Amino acid sequence: MARTNEEPRQQAPAPATALATAPVTGPATASAPVTAPGSGAAWVDAYLERVGAVRPSRADTGALRELQLRHLMTVPFENLSIHLGQDIVLETERLVAKVVEDRRGGFCYELNGAFAALLRELGFRVTLLQARVFGDGGRLGIPYDHMALRVETDDGTGPWLADVGFGDHALHPLDLEVRTEQDDPCGRFRFREAPGGDLDLLCDGSREFRLDPRPRVLADFRAGSWYHRTSPESRFTRSLICSRRTEDGRVTLRGRTLITTARGERQETELNDDAEVLAAYRDHFGLTLAHPPAVRRQCG
C-alpha cells in the first residue's frame, strides 16, 4: 500500500508555472451533490471545482501534470474511514462521491480510483496498475498493495505513470518508457527493469514500489483494500494519517501531532485537546468531523 511517510524528503516548492491557471490554497469549500459517473458532465465540473482546476481543452501532457498537481494539493491522503468505522467500497460512483460530495480524501485505491474516472471523462486513456511497495529491508508487500495509473495522452508523449495516492511522492507524472533519471521537485525518479517484466520505481536511489504493467480493473483491488483496512499487520490499522502537499512543502496530521514542512524546515506541534484536533482537520484539510477519530483496536 502507499507509503505514508509524513517526514518528507527535502522538497522544492511546487513550480510557479504549474500553478498559473488558478491559485491553489488548500481544500475547497463544499459544493452541491455530484451526479454519478456515466450519467452526465455535472460531476466532472464538480470534481474540477474540488481540485481548483479548469476543464482542459485537450487531454495532453500539460493538462495531466496540472490535474495531478492540483489533486495532490487539495485532496488529502488519509485513512480516517478505517478508524471511523466507515466502509470503503471500490465502486467508481462511491469513490467520486467521497472525494467530491463528501469533501474527503482516502488512500491509494480511493484516490487513484476516483482520479482515473476524472481523467477518462476528460479524454485520457487510463489503465489501472497494481504495485507492491518495498518495506523494511527491501521486503515486498502483498499483491495489489498499491494502485497506480498508466495514462496515455493525445499529444504522442508518454505513456505516463500518474499517482495521487502514494503520500509523499512525485508531483508530476513519470514517463513509463524512460529508464534514465527523471527530475521532479520531490526527487530524482527512475524506472528499472525487474523480474517478470515488472518495473521497480526508485526515488533518489531507494526503491519505492514494484509495478506490474498488466492492465487491471477496480474489482481486482478489493482484496488488497480489505487487507489494509482490517489486518493488524497493516500500518493503516495501527495509526491515523492525514496529509497533503502544499505550495512549499507538506502538512500532515498524525494522530494529535501536526507536522508542517515548508522549504525544508520541519515543525511539529502537539495538539492539546479535541477542539484543536478538529480545527486542524478543518483548517488544513477541509474535513469537518463530528469528533476526532481514534485508532480502532484490531483483532489478531
PDB file of C-alpha atoms in Angstrom:
ATOM      1  CA  MET A   1       0.000   0.000   0.000  1.00  0.00           C
ATOM      2  CA  ALA A   2       1.036   3.609  -0.340  1.00  0.00           C
ATOM      3  CA  ARG A   3       3.966   4.921   1.621  1.00  0.00           C
ATOM      4  CA  THR A   4       2.764   7.092   4.497  1.00  0.00           C
ATOM      5  CA  ASN A   5       5.990   8.912   5.195  1.00  0.00           C
ATOM      6  CA  GLU A   6       4.899  12.122   6.872  1.00  0.00           C
ATOM      7  CA  GLU A   7       8.541  13.211   7.162  1.00  0.00           C
ATOM      8  CA  PRO A   8       9.102  14.148   3.509  1.00  0.00           C
ATOM      9  CA  ARG A   9      12.393  14.410   1.730  1.00  0.00           C
ATOM     10  CA  GLN A  10      13.787  17.919   1.332  1.00  0.00           C
ATOM     11  CA  GLN A  11      11.251  19.241  -1.119  1.00  0.00           C
ATOM     12  CA  ALA A  12      11.472  22.129  -3.528  1.00  0.00           C
ATOM     13  CA  PRO A  13       8.436  24.408  -3.796  1.00  0.00           C
ATOM     14  CA  ALA A  14       5.938  23.495  -6.493  1.00  0.00           C
ATOM     15  CA  PRO A  15       6.964  25.264  -9.709  1.00  0.00           C
ATOM     16  CA  ALA A  16       5.123  28.526 -10.212  1.00  0.00           C
ATOM     17  CA  THR A  17       4.318  27.726 -13.842  1.00  0.00           C
ATOM     18  CA  ALA A  18       2.346  24.674 -12.793  1.00  0.00           C
ATOM     19  CA  LEU A  19       0.102  26.839 -10.615  1.00  0.00           C
ATOM     20  CA  ALA A  20      -0.513  29.590 -13.119  1.00  0.00           C
ATOM     21  CA  THR A  21      -4.032  28.654 -14.221  1.00  0.00           C
ATOM     22  CA  ALA A  22      -5.659  29.460 -10.874  1.00  0.00           C
ATOM     23  CA  PRO A  23      -4.436  29.754  -7.302  1.00  0.00           C
ATOM     24  CA  VAL A  24      -4.363  26.626  -5.162  1.00  0.00           C
ATOM     25  CA  THR A  25      -4.668  27.466  -1.488  1.00  0.00           C
ATOM     26  CA  GLY A  26      -5.805  24.187   0.013  1.00  0.00           C
ATOM     27  CA  PRO A  27      -9.042  22.262   0.309  1.00  0.00           C
ATOM     28  CA  ALA A  28     -12.003  23.794  -1.457  1.00  0.00           C
ATOM     29  CA  THR A  29     -15.296  24.650   0.205  1.00  0.00           C
ATOM     30  CA  ALA A  30     -18.361  22.465  -0.034  1.00  0.00           C
ATOM     31  CA  SER A  31     -20.241  22.096  -3.297  1.00  0.00           C
ATOM     32  CA  ALA A  32     -23.524  20.656  -4.477  1.00  0.00           C
ATOM     33  CA  PRO A  33     -24.019  16.881  -4.659  1.00  0.00           C
ATOM     34  CA  VAL A  34     -22.437  15.259  -7.690  1.00  0.00           C
ATOM     35  CA  THR A  35     -24.072  13.304 -10.459  1.00  0.00           C
ATOM     36  CA  ALA A  36     -22.900   9.694 -10.699  1.00  0.00           C
ATOM     37  CA  PRO A  37     -20.237   8.935 -13.326  1.00  0.00           C
ATOM     38  CA  GLY A  38     -21.702   7.924 -16.632  1.00  0.00           C
ATOM     39  CA  SER A  39     -24.870   9.996 -16.270  1.00  0.00           C
ATOM     40  CA  GLY A  40     -23.613  13.399 -17.431  1.00  0.00           C
ATOM     41  CA  ALA A  41     -20.896  16.005 -17.103  1.00  0.00           C
ATOM     42  CA  ALA A  42     -22.046  17.722 -13.903  1.00  0.00           C
ATOM     43  CA  TRP A  43     -19.896  15.512 -11.685  1.00  0.00           C
ATOM     44  CA  VAL A  44     -16.814  16.319 -13.790  1.00  0.00           C
ATOM     45  CA  ASP A  45     -17.328  20.060 -13.300  1.00  0.00           C
ATOM     46  CA  ALA A  46     -17.820  19.478  -9.566  1.00  0.00           C
ATOM     47  CA  TYR A  47     -14.630  17.396  -9.411  1.00  0.00           C
ATOM     48  CA  LEU A  48     -12.644  20.080 -11.253  1.00  0.00           C
ATOM     49  CA  GLU A  49     -14.002  22.694  -8.855  1.00  0.00           C
ATOM     50  CA  ARG A  50     -12.979  20.491  -5.936  1.00  0.00           C
ATOM     51  CA  VAL A  51      -9.335  20.495  -7.065  1.00  0.00           C
ATOM     52  CA  GLY A  52      -9.308  24.103  -8.283  1.00  0.00           C
ATOM     53  CA  ALA A  53      -8.821  23.270 -11.954  1.00  0.00           C
ATOM     54  CA  VAL A  54     -10.498  24.282 -15.201  1.00  0.00           C
ATOM     55  CA  ARG A  55     -11.617  21.829 -17.856  1.00  0.00           C
ATOM     56  CA  PRO A  56      -8.651  21.304 -20.214  1.00  0.00           C
ATOM     57  CA  SER A  57      -9.132  21.956 -23.904  1.00  0.00           C
ATOM     58  CA  ARG A  58      -7.330  18.716 -24.760  1.00  0.00           C
ATOM     59  CA  ALA A  59      -6.075  15.612 -22.978  1.00  0.00           C
ATOM     60  CA  ASP A  60      -2.381  16.422 -23.314  1.00  0.00           C
ATOM     61  CA  THR A  61       0.634  16.102 -21.024  1.00  0.00           C
ATOM     62  CA  GLY A  62       0.362  19.653 -19.732  1.00  0.00           C
ATOM     63  CA  ALA A  63      -3.214  19.067 -18.618  1.00  0.00           C
ATOM     64  CA  LEU A  64      -2.275  15.798 -16.917  1.00  0.00           C
ATOM     65  CA  ARG A  65       0.554  17.480 -14.996  1.00  0.00           C
ATOM     66  CA  GLU A  66      -1.745  20.287 -13.896  1.00  0.00           C
ATOM     67  CA  LEU A  67      -4.506  17.932 -12.757  1.00  0.00           C
ATOM     68  CA  GLN A  68      -2.160  15.677 -10.793  1.00  0.00           C
ATOM     69  CA  LEU A  69      -0.523  18.615  -9.027  1.00  0.00           C
ATOM     70  CA  ARG A  70      -3.820  20.210  -8.095  1.00  0.00           C
ATOM     71  CA  HIS A  71      -5.213  16.905  -6.844  1.00  0.00           C
ATOM     72  CA  LEU A  72      -2.185  16.399  -4.596  1.00  0.00           C
ATOM     73  CA  MET A  73      -2.566  19.894  -3.170  1.00  0.00           C
ATOM     74  CA  THR A  74      -6.294  19.762  -2.427  1.00  0.00           C
ATOM     75  CA  VAL A  75      -7.366  16.160  -1.758  1.00  0.00           C
ATOM     76  CA  PRO A  76      -5.663  14.637   1.289  1.00  0.00           C
ATOM     77  CA  PHE A  77      -4.119  11.211   1.558  1.00  0.00           C
ATOM     78  CA  GLU A  78      -5.918   9.866   4.648  1.00  0.00           C
ATOM     79  CA  ASN A  79      -7.047   6.648   6.321  1.00  0.00           C
ATOM     80  CA  LEU A  80      -9.718   8.074   8.622  1.00  0.00           C
ATOM     81  CA  SER A  81     -12.551   5.870   7.340  1.00  0.00           C
ATOM     82  CA  ILE A  82     -10.796   2.821   8.787  1.00  0.00           C
ATOM     83  CA  HIS A  83     -10.898   4.324  12.266  1.00  0.00           C
ATOM     84  CA  LEU A  84     -14.313   5.988  11.947  1.00  0.00           C
ATOM     85  CA  GLY A  85     -15.923   2.625  11.192  1.00  0.00           C
ATOM     86  CA  GLN A  86     -16.869   3.674   7.654  1.00  0.00           C
ATOM     87  CA  ASP A  87     -16.941   1.154   4.834  1.00  0.00           C
ATOM     88  CA  ILE A  88     -14.617   1.579   1.860  1.00  0.00           C
ATOM     89  CA  VAL A  89     -16.340   0.471  -1.326  1.00  0.00           C
ATOM     90  CA  LEU A  90     -14.304   0.201  -4.532  1.00  0.00           C
ATOM     91  CA  GLU A  91     -17.007   1.349  -6.922  1.00  0.00           C
ATOM     92  CA  THR A  92     -16.410   4.364  -9.129  1.00  0.00           C
ATOM     93  CA  GLU A  93     -19.557   6.228  -8.101  1.00  0.00           C
ATOM     94  CA  ARG A  94     -18.765   5.827  -4.397  1.00  0.00           C
ATOM     95  CA  LEU A  95     -15.143   6.878  -4.819  1.00  0.00           C
ATOM     96  CA  VAL A  96     -16.012  10.024  -6.773  1.00  0.00           C
ATOM     97  CA  ALA A  97     -18.766  10.950  -4.318  1.00  0.00           C
ATOM     98  CA  LYS A  98     -16.397  10.615  -1.353  1.00  0.00           C
ATOM     99  CA  VAL A  99     -13.865  12.990  -2.901  1.00  0.00           C
ATOM    100  CA  VAL A 100     -16.293  15.487  -4.411  1.00  0.00           C
ATOM    101  CA  GLU A 101     -19.527  15.428  -2.430  1.00  0.00           C
ATOM    102  CA  ASP A 102     -18.179  14.387   0.971  1.00  0.00           C
ATOM    103  CA  ARG A 103     -15.063  16.592   0.572  1.00  0.00           C
ATOM    104  CA  ARG A 104     -12.887  13.757   1.827  1.00  0.00           C
ATOM    105  CA  GLY A 105      -9.658  12.109   0.743  1.00  0.00           C
ATOM    106  CA  GLY A 106      -8.652   8.483   1.068  1.00  0.00           C
ATOM    107  CA  PHE A 107      -5.847   6.029   0.477  1.00  0.00           C
ATOM    108  CA  CYS A 108      -4.447   4.835  -2.847  1.00  0.00           C
ATOM    109  CA  TYR A 109      -7.364   2.717  -4.065  1.00  0.00           C
ATOM    110  CA  GLU A 110      -9.818   5.526  -3.416  1.00  0.00           C
ATOM    111  CA  LEU A 111      -7.759   8.477  -4.655  1.00  0.00           C
ATOM    112  CA  ASN A 112      -6.380   6.877  -7.807  1.00  0.00           C
ATOM    113  CA  GLY A 113      -9.703   5.154  -8.492  1.00  0.00           C
ATOM    114  CA  ALA A 114     -11.531   8.482  -8.417  1.00  0.00           C
ATOM    115  CA  PHE A 115      -8.771  10.275 -10.351  1.00  0.00           C
ATOM    116  CA  ALA A 116      -8.915   7.602 -13.062  1.00  0.00           C
ATOM    117  CA  ALA A 117     -12.627   8.279 -13.548  1.00  0.00           C
ATOM    118  CA  LEU A 118     -11.992  12.006 -13.924  1.00  0.00           C
ATOM    119  CA  LEU A 119      -9.161  11.525 -16.404  1.00  0.00           C
ATOM    120  CA  ARG A 120     -11.192   9.132 -18.563  1.00  0.00           C
ATOM    121  CA  GLU A 121     -14.092  11.548 -18.751  1.00  0.00           C
ATOM    122  CA  LEU A 122     -11.675  14.280 -19.862  1.00  0.00           C
ATOM    123  CA  GLY A 123     -10.407  12.141 -22.740  1.00  0.00           C
ATOM    124  CA  PHE A 124      -7.308  10.477 -21.295  1.00  0.00           C
ATOM    125  CA  ARG A 125      -6.798   6.741 -21.791  1.00  0.00           C
ATOM    126  CA  VAL A 126      -6.273   5.226 -18.353  1.00  0.00           C
ATOM    127  CA  THR A 127      -5.234   1.742 -17.242  1.00  0.00           C
ATOM    128  CA  LEU A 128      -5.203   0.644 -13.598  1.00  0.00           C
ATOM    129  CA  LEU A 129      -1.928  -0.968 -12.493  1.00  0.00           C
ATOM    130  CA  GLN A 130      -1.102  -2.898  -9.344  1.00  0.00           C
ATOM    131  CA  ALA A 131       2.136  -2.486  -7.418  1.00  0.00           C
ATOM    132  CA  ARG A 132       3.853  -3.964  -4.371  1.00  0.00           C
ATOM    133  CA  VAL A 133       5.511  -1.489  -2.029  1.00  0.00           C
ATOM    134  CA  PHE A 134       9.047  -2.052  -0.759  1.00  0.00           C
ATOM    135  CA  GLY A 135       9.116  -2.143   3.039  1.00  0.00           C
ATOM    136  CA  ASP A 136      11.811  -2.542   5.648  1.00  0.00           C
ATOM    137  CA  GLY A 137      14.843  -4.416   4.403  1.00  0.00           C
ATOM    138  CA  GLY A 138      13.579  -4.334   0.835  1.00  0.00           C
ATOM    139  CA  ARG A 139      10.729  -6.755   1.577  1.00  0.00           C
ATOM    140  CA  LEU A 140       7.883  -6.518  -0.925  1.00  0.00           C
ATOM    141  CA  GLY A 141       4.328  -6.033   0.267  1.00  0.00           C
ATOM    142  CA  ILE A 142       1.298  -8.034  -0.730  1.00  0.00           C
ATOM    143  CA  PRO A 143      -0.030  -8.222  -4.310  1.00  0.00           C
ATOM    144  CA  TYR A 144      -2.355  -5.288  -5.004  1.00  0.00           C
ATOM    145  CA  ASP A 145      -0.559  -3.385  -2.256  1.00  0.00           C
ATOM    146  CA  HIS A 146      -0.924  -0.177  -4.230  1.00  0.00           C
ATOM    147  CA  MET A 147      -2.903   1.169  -7.178  1.00  0.00           C
ATOM    148  CA  ALA A 148      -1.287   3.443  -9.772  1.00  0.00           C
ATOM    149  CA  LEU A 149      -2.376   4.702 -13.180  1.00  0.00           C
ATOM    150  CA  ARG A 150      -0.964   4.321 -16.685  1.00  0.00           C
ATOM    151  CA  VAL A 151      -2.168   7.333 -18.656  1.00  0.00           C
ATOM    152  CA  GLU A 152      -1.955   7.953 -22.393  1.00  0.00           C
ATOM    153  CA  THR A 153      -2.335  11.488 -23.721  1.00  0.00           C
ATOM    154  CA  ASP A 154      -3.323  12.761 -27.152  1.00  0.00           C
ATOM    155  CA  ASP A 155      -0.005  14.522 -27.873  1.00  0.00           C
ATOM    156  CA  GLY A 156       2.074  11.406 -28.511  1.00  0.00           C
ATOM    157  CA  THR A 157       4.130  11.568 -25.323  1.00  0.00           C
ATOM    158  CA  GLY A 158       4.383   9.007 -22.532  1.00  0.00           C
ATOM    159  CA  PRO A 159       2.683   6.763 -21.555  1.00  0.00           C
ATOM    160  CA  TRP A 160       2.779   8.250 -18.089  1.00  0.00           C
ATOM    161  CA  LEU A 161       2.607   6.933 -14.540  1.00  0.00           C
ATOM    162  CA  ALA A 162       0.137   9.153 -12.701  1.00  0.00           C
ATOM    163  CA  ASP A 163      -0.304   8.740  -8.955  1.00  0.00           C
ATOM    164  CA  VAL A 164      -2.226  10.861  -6.435  1.00  0.00           C
ATOM    165  CA  GLY A 165      -2.344   8.152  -3.751  1.00  0.00           C
ATOM    166  CA  PHE A 166       1.204   7.490  -2.555  1.00  0.00           C
ATOM    167  CA  GLY A 167       1.650  10.215   0.045  1.00  0.00           C
ATOM    168  CA  ASP A 168       4.996  11.961  -0.346  1.00  0.00           C
ATOM    169  CA  HIS A 169       5.711  11.105  -3.971  1.00  0.00           C
ATOM    170  CA  ALA A 170       6.355  12.666  -7.377  1.00  0.00           C
ATOM    171  CA  LEU A 171       4.429  15.844  -8.056  1.00  0.00           C
ATOM    172  CA  HIS A 172       4.450  15.243 -11.797  1.00  0.00           C
ATOM    173  CA  PRO A 173       3.592  12.189 -13.909  1.00  0.00           C
ATOM    174  CA  LEU A 174       6.582   9.995 -14.783  1.00  0.00           C
ATOM    175  CA  ASP A 175       7.361   8.717 -18.284  1.00  0.00           C
ATOM    176  CA  LEU A 176       6.979   4.927 -18.202  1.00  0.00           C
ATOM    177  CA  GLU A 177       9.187   4.438 -21.275  1.00  0.00           C
ATOM    178  CA  VAL A 178      12.219   6.299 -19.891  1.00  0.00           C
ATOM    179  CA  ARG A 179      14.879   4.346 -17.959  1.00  0.00           C
ATOM    180  CA  THR A 180      17.101   7.300 -17.090  1.00  0.00           C
ATOM    181  CA  GLU A 181      16.512   9.586 -14.117  1.00  0.00           C
ATOM    182  CA  GLN A 182      13.524  11.923 -14.231  1.00  0.00           C
ATOM    183  CA  ASP A 183      13.836  15.087 -12.163  1.00  0.00           C
ATOM    184  CA  ASP A 184      10.875  16.125 -10.033  1.00  0.00           C
ATOM    185  CA  PRO A 185      10.513  18.676  -7.211  1.00  0.00           C
ATOM    186  CA  CYS A 186      10.241  15.690  -4.832  1.00  0.00           C
ATOM    187  CA  GLY A 187      13.363  13.857  -6.019  1.00  0.00           C
ATOM    188  CA  ARG A 188      15.029  12.040  -8.891  1.00  0.00           C
ATOM    189  CA  PHE A 189      12.936   9.118 -10.084  1.00  0.00           C
ATOM    190  CA  ARG A 190      13.945   6.199 -12.265  1.00  0.00           C
ATOM    191  CA  PHE A 191      12.286   3.033 -13.566  1.00  0.00           C
ATOM    192  CA  ARG A 192      14.431  -0.108 -13.504  1.00  0.00           C
ATOM    193  CA  GLU A 193      13.605  -3.422 -15.142  1.00  0.00           C
ATOM    194  CA  ALA A 194      12.573  -6.136 -12.647  1.00  0.00           C
ATOM    195  CA  PRO A 195      11.846  -9.876 -12.962  1.00  0.00           C
ATOM    196  CA  GLY A 196       8.783 -10.980 -14.905  1.00  0.00           C
ATOM    197  CA  GLY A 197       8.528  -7.789 -16.922  1.00  0.00           C
ATOM    198  CA  ASP A 198       7.805  -5.658 -13.859  1.00  0.00           C
ATOM    199  CA  LEU A 199       9.327  -2.234 -13.187  1.00  0.00           C
ATOM    200  CA  ASP A 200      10.897  -1.031  -9.953  1.00  0.00           C
ATOM    201  CA  LEU A 201      10.386   2.670  -9.270  1.00  0.00           C
ATOM    202  CA  LEU A 202      13.301   4.289  -7.468  1.00  0.00           C
ATOM    203  CA  CYS A 203      13.484   7.725  -5.883  1.00  0.00           C
ATOM    204  CA  ASP A 204      16.922   9.132  -5.098  1.00  0.00           C
ATOM    205  CA  GLY A 205      18.263   5.587  -5.423  1.00  0.00           C
ATOM    206  CA  SER A 206      15.790   3.964  -2.995  1.00  0.00           C
ATOM    207  CA  ARG A 207      13.153   1.530  -4.241  1.00  0.00           C
ATOM    208  CA  GLU A 208       9.586   2.749  -3.808  1.00  0.00           C
ATOM    209  CA  PHE A 209       7.431   0.033  -5.352  1.00  0.00           C
ATOM    210  CA  ARG A 210       7.412  -2.732  -7.977  1.00  0.00           C
ATOM    211  CA  LEU A 211       4.939  -2.025 -10.752  1.00  0.00           C
ATOM    212  CA  ASP A 212       3.163  -4.760 -12.722  1.00  0.00           C
ATOM    213  CA  PRO A 213       2.359  -3.371 -16.207  1.00  0.00           C
ATOM    214  CA  ARG A 214      -0.571  -5.722 -16.887  1.00  0.00           C
ATOM    215  CA  PRO A 215      -3.996  -3.999 -17.008  1.00  0.00           C
ATOM    216  CA  ARG A 216      -6.300  -4.390 -14.011  1.00  0.00           C
ATOM    217  CA  VAL A 217      -9.866  -3.448 -13.137  1.00  0.00           C
ATOM    218  CA  LEU A 218     -11.124  -1.810  -9.975  1.00  0.00           C
ATOM    219  CA  ALA A 219     -12.568  -5.028  -8.548  1.00  0.00           C
ATOM    220  CA  ASP A 220      -9.104  -6.632  -8.620  1.00  0.00           C
ATOM    221  CA  PHE A 221      -8.023  -4.391  -5.752  1.00  0.00           C
ATOM    222  CA  ARG A 222     -10.747  -5.414  -3.298  1.00  0.00           C
ATOM    223  CA  ALA A 223      -8.591  -7.987  -1.505  1.00  0.00           C
ATOM    224  CA  GLY A 224      -5.728  -5.515  -1.071  1.00  0.00           C
ATOM    225  CA  SER A 225      -8.087  -2.850   0.213  1.00  0.00           C
ATOM    226  CA  TRP A 226      -9.695  -5.319   2.623  1.00  0.00           C
ATOM    227  CA  TYR A 227      -6.278  -6.338   3.963  1.00  0.00           C
ATOM    228  CA  HIS A 228      -5.138  -2.785   4.558  1.00  0.00           C
ATOM    229  CA  ARG A 229      -8.307  -1.738   6.337  1.00  0.00           C
ATOM    230  CA  THR A 230      -8.635  -4.852   8.546  1.00  0.00           C
ATOM    231  CA  SER A 231      -5.281  -6.562   9.156  1.00  0.00           C
ATOM    232  CA  PRO A 232      -3.347  -5.862  12.370  1.00  0.00           C
ATOM    233  CA  GLU A 233      -0.242  -6.111  10.165  1.00  0.00           C
ATOM    234  CA  SER A 234      -1.304  -3.143   8.057  1.00  0.00           C
ATOM    235  CA  ARG A 235       0.187   0.197   9.043  1.00  0.00           C
ATOM    236  CA  PHE A 236      -3.154   1.785   8.232  1.00  0.00           C
ATOM    237  CA  THR A 237      -4.937  -0.020  11.046  1.00  0.00           C
ATOM    238  CA  ARG A 238      -2.251   0.951  13.541  1.00  0.00           C
ATOM    239  CA  SER A 239      -2.167   4.707  13.101  1.00  0.00           C
ATOM    240  CA  LEU A 240      -4.027   7.778  11.866  1.00  0.00           C
ATOM    241  CA  ILE A 241      -2.692   9.769   8.936  1.00  0.00           C
ATOM    242  CA  CYS A 242      -3.988  12.774   7.017  1.00  0.00           C
ATOM    243  CA  SER A 243      -1.581  14.564   4.691  1.00  0.00           C
ATOM    244  CA  ARG A 244      -1.475  16.763   1.609  1.00  0.00           C
ATOM    245  CA  ARG A 245       1.025  18.683  -0.449  1.00  0.00           C
ATOM    246  CA  THR A 246       1.258  22.477  -0.012  1.00  0.00           C
ATOM    247  CA  GLU A 247       2.807  25.102  -2.263  1.00  0.00           C
ATOM    248  CA  ASP A 248       6.111  24.957  -0.383  1.00  0.00           C
ATOM    249  CA  GLY A 249       6.095  21.561   1.341  1.00  0.00           C
ATOM    250  CA  ARG A 250       3.584  19.350   3.118  1.00  0.00           C
ATOM    251  CA  VAL A 251       1.152  19.403   6.026  1.00  0.00           C
ATOM    252  CA  THR A 252       0.360  16.204   7.941  1.00  0.00           C
ATOM    253  CA  LEU A 253      -1.769  15.348  10.952  1.00  0.00           C
ATOM    254  CA  ARG A 254      -0.548  12.135  12.524  1.00  0.00           C
ATOM    255  CA  GLY A 255      -2.855  11.345  15.419  1.00  0.00           C
ATOM    256  CA  ARG A 256      -2.624  14.517  17.508  1.00  0.00           C
ATOM    257  CA  THR A 257       0.695  15.687  16.078  1.00  0.00           C
ATOM    258  CA  LEU A 258       0.548  18.392  13.409  1.00  0.00           C
ATOM    259  CA  ILE A 259       3.630  18.314  11.167  1.00  0.00           C
ATOM    260  CA  THR A 260       4.367  21.089   8.689  1.00  0.00           C
ATOM    261  CA  THR A 261       7.286  21.182   6.272  1.00  0.00           C
ATOM    262  CA  ALA A 262       7.956  24.408   4.391  1.00  0.00           C
ATOM    263  CA  ARG A 263      11.036  24.868   2.190  1.00  0.00           C
ATOM    264  CA  GLY A 264      12.818  22.076   4.041  1.00  0.00           C
ATOM    265  CA  GLU A 265      12.033  23.393   7.520  1.00  0.00           C
ATOM    266  CA  ARG A 266      10.063  20.918   9.638  1.00  0.00           C
ATOM    267  CA  GLN A 267       7.900  21.840  12.622  1.00  0.00           C
ATOM    268  CA  GLU A 268       5.889  19.610  14.961  1.00  0.00           C
ATOM    269  CA  THR A 269       3.015  20.821  17.135  1.00  0.00           C
ATOM    270  CA  GLU A 270       1.269  18.645  19.708  1.00  0.00           C
ATOM    271  CA  LEU A 271      -2.441  19.425  19.778  1.00  0.00           C
ATOM    272  CA  ASN A 272      -3.795  19.688  23.291  1.00  0.00           C
ATOM    273  CA  ASP A 273      -7.468  18.807  23.026  1.00  0.00           C
ATOM    274  CA  ASP A 274     -10.239  17.586  20.740  1.00  0.00           C
ATOM    275  CA  ALA A 275     -11.127  21.134  19.679  1.00  0.00           C
ATOM    276  CA  GLU A 276      -7.610  21.722  18.349  1.00  0.00           C
ATOM    277  CA  VAL A 277      -7.624  18.393  16.502  1.00  0.00           C
ATOM    278  CA  LEU A 278     -10.962  19.108  14.840  1.00  0.00           C
ATOM    279  CA  ALA A 279      -9.771  22.599  13.912  1.00  0.00           C
ATOM    280  CA  ALA A 280      -6.624  21.154  12.309  1.00  0.00           C
ATOM    281  CA  TYR A 281      -8.664  18.727  10.192  1.00  0.00           C
ATOM    282  CA  ARG A 282     -10.939  21.583   9.138  1.00  0.00           C
ATOM    283  CA  ASP A 283      -8.363  24.311   8.505  1.00  0.00           C
ATOM    284  CA  HIS A 284      -5.609  22.258   6.853  1.00  0.00           C
ATOM    285  CA  PHE A 285      -7.589  19.570   5.048  1.00  0.00           C
ATOM    286  CA  GLY A 286     -11.120  20.911   4.685  1.00  0.00           C
ATOM    287  CA  LEU A 287     -12.521  17.982   6.701  1.00  0.00           C
ATOM    288  CA  THR A 288     -15.462  18.661   9.005  1.00  0.00           C
ATOM    289  CA  LEU A 289     -15.714  15.865  11.568  1.00  0.00           C
ATOM    290  CA  ALA A 290     -18.171  15.391  14.438  1.00  0.00           C
ATOM    291  CA  HIS A 291     -15.431  14.028  16.693  1.00  0.00           C
ATOM    292  CA  PRO A 292     -11.731  13.254  16.369  1.00  0.00           C
ATOM    293  CA  PRO A 293     -11.022   9.774  15.025  1.00  0.00           C
ATOM    294  CA  ALA A 294      -9.147   7.367  17.273  1.00  0.00           C
ATOM    295  CA  VAL A 295      -7.189   4.282  16.337  1.00  0.00           C
ATOM    296  CA  ARG A 296      -9.517   1.258  16.449  1.00  0.00           C
ATOM    297  CA  ARG A 297      -8.121  -1.820  18.097  1.00  0.00           C
ATOM    298  CA  GLN A 298      -7.802  -4.712  15.674  1.00  0.00           C
ATOM    299  CA  CYS A 299      -8.203  -8.375  16.468  1.00  0.00           C
ATOM    300  CA  GLY A 300      -5.343 -10.735  15.707  1.00  0.00           C
TER     301      GLY A 300
END
